[in-house]
Every structure is written in structure tokens, then in C-alpha cells.
Short mmCIF file of C-alpha atoms in Angstrom, two decimals:
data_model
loop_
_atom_site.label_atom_id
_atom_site.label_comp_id
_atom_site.label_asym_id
_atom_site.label_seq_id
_atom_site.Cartn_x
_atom_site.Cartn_y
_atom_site.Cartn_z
CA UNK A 1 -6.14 8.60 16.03
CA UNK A 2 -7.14 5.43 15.40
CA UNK A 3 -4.94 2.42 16.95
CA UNK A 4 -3.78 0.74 13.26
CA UNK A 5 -2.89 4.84 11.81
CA UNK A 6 -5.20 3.59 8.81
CA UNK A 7 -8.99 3.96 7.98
CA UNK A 8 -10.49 1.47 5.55
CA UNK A 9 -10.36 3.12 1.94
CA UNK A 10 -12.36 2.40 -0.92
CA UNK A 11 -8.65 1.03 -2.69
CA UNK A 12 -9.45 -1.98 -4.99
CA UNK A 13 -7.38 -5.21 -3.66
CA UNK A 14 -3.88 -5.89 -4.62
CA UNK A 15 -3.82 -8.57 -7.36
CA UNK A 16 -1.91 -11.37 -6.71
CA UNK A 17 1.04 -10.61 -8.80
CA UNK A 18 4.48 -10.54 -7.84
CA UNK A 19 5.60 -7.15 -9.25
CA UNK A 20 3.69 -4.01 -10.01
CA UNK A 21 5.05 -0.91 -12.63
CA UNK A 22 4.90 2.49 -11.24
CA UNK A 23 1.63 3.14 -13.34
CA UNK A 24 0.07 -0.07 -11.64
CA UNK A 25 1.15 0.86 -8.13
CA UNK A 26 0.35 4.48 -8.26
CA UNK A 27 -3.69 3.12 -9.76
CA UNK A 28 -3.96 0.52 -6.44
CA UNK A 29 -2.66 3.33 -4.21
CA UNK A 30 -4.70 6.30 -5.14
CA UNK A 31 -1.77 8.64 -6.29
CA UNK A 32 0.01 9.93 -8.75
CA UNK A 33 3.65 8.38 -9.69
CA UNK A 34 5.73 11.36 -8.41
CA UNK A 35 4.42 10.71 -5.24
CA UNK A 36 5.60 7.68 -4.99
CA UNK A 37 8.90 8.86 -6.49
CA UNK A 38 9.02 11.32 -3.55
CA UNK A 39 7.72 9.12 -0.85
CA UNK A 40 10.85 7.06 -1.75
CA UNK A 41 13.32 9.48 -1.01
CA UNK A 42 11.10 10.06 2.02
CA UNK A 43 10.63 6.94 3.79
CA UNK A 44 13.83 4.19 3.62
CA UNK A 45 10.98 1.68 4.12
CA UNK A 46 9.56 2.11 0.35
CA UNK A 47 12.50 0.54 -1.36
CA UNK A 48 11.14 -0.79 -5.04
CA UNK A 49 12.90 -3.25 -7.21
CA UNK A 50 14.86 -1.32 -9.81
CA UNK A 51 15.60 -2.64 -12.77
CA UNK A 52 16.80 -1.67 -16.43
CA UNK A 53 15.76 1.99 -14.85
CA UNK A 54 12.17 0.70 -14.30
CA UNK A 55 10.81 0.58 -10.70
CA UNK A 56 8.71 -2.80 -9.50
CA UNK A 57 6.88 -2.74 -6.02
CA UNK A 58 5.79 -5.62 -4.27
CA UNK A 59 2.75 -6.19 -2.32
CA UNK A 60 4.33 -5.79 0.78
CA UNK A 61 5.45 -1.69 -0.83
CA UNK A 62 1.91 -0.97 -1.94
CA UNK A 63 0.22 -2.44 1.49
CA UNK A 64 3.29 0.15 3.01
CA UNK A 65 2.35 2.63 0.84
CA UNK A 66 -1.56 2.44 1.54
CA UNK A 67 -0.62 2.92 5.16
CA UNK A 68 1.67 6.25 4.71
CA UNK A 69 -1.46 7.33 2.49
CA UNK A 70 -3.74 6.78 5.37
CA UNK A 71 -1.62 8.11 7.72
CA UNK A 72 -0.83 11.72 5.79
CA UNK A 73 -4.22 12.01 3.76
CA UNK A 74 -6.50 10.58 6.31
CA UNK A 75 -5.17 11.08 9.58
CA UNK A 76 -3.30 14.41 9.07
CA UNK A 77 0.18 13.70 9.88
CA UNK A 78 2.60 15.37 8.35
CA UNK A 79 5.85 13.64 6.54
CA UNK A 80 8.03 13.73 9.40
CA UNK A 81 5.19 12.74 11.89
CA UNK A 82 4.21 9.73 9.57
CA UNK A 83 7.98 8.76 9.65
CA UNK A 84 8.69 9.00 13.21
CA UNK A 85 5.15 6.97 13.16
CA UNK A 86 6.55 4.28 11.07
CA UNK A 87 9.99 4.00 12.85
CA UNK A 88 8.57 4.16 16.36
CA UNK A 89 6.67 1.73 18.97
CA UNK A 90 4.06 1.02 15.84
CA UNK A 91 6.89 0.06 13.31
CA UNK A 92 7.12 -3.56 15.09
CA UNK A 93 3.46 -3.55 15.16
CA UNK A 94 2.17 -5.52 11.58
CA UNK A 95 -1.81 -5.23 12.61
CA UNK A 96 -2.78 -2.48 10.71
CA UNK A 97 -1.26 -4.32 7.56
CA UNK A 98 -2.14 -7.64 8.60
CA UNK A 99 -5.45 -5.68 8.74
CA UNK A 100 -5.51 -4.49 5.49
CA UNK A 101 -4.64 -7.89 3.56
CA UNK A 102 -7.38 -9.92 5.36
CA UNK A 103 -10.01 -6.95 4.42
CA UNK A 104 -8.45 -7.45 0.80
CA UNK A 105 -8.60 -11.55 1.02
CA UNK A 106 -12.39 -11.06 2.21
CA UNK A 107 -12.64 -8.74 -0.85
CA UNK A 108 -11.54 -11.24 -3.28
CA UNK A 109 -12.93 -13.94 -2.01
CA UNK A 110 -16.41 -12.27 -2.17
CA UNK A 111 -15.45 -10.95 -5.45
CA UNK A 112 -14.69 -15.29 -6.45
CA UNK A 113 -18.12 -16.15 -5.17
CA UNK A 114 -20.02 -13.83 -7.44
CA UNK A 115 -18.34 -15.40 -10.05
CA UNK A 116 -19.12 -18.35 -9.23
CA UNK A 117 -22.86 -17.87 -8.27
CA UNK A 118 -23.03 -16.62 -11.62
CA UNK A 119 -21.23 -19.54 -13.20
CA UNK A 120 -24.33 -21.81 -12.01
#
């Protein structure tokens, strides 16, 4: 097991918008929307905005959400062992996400400087 509980996906980085629909969320995370419904009920830590019966993630949900995808589809925990995961010694441990939004930043800055090579 790898010390962050996440490989690097092929995920496309998290735009830098405040809110994100279901449909959005479930597109930058790789699943479908039920899972997300489910991993709700699942984990306490996924706790989307709700409002007039619409559910809005934030970055910091989808970054969570990328890492309990990593941890059940890539590393083969199951639900429970992904939660214990979460709520354990790791839980006060940020890296892996901190991880995750610099590889993102480095993404989208790369991304900005084809755009602007090409602007020339």
C-alpha cells in the first residue's frame, strides 16, 4: 500500500469553481452519481451542500472523493477498511490531498502555458 492510500489517476483537474452539481462531480471523479449518493451515507466526511433538493460539492468533497476512489478501486479496500482508513492515524494526515492539488496546479499551469505558447 502505498503511504498517501492514492495512485495518480488519469482524473482531469478540478476547475476552479466554487460549487460542482452531482453530474459535474460524478464526470471529475470517474463515477456514476449513485455512487456518490451512496458514498454519502457511507462516509460522514462527504457532506455536500444541499440546497432546493440539489446537492453542490466543493473541491475539498471531490479531492475527498478521488481519495476513497483510490483507496476502494485502486488499492482494494473494502468500504469499511477505507473508512477505518479515513478515520484513523491517516485522517490527520492531508499529504495525499495536498498531493493531489499540487499534481492538479502543475496540470493547469502546464495546461496555461500551452495556451499561451500558442497565443505568440
Amino acid at each position: 500500500m502505498s503511504e498517501t492510500g492514492v495512485k495518480s489517476p488519469d482524473l482531469e483537474p478540478i476547475p476552479g469553481k466554487r460549487y460542482f452539481t452531482i453530474g459535474e462531480a460524478s464526470k471529475l471523479c470517474d463515477l456514476k452519481p449513485h455512487v456518490l449518493r451512496y458514498w454519502e451515507q457511507e462516509f460522514d466526511q462527504i457532506k455536500p451542500v444541499k440546497r432546493n433538493n440539489r446537492r453542490y460539492y466543493q473541491r475539498n468533497d471531490l479531492l475527498l472523493i478521488r481519495q476513497i476512489r483510490g483507496l476502494l478501486y485502486e488499492q482494494g479496500f473494502t468500504i469499511t477498511g477505507a473508512r477505518q482508513w479515513l478515520s484513523g492515524d491517516n485522517a490527520g494526515d492531508d499529504s495525499a490531498r495536498y498531493r493531489q492539488l499540487i499534481r492538479q496546479t502543475i496540470n493547469e499551469l502546464e495546461d496555461l502555458l500551452k495556451v499561451l505558447k500558442a497565443a505568440k
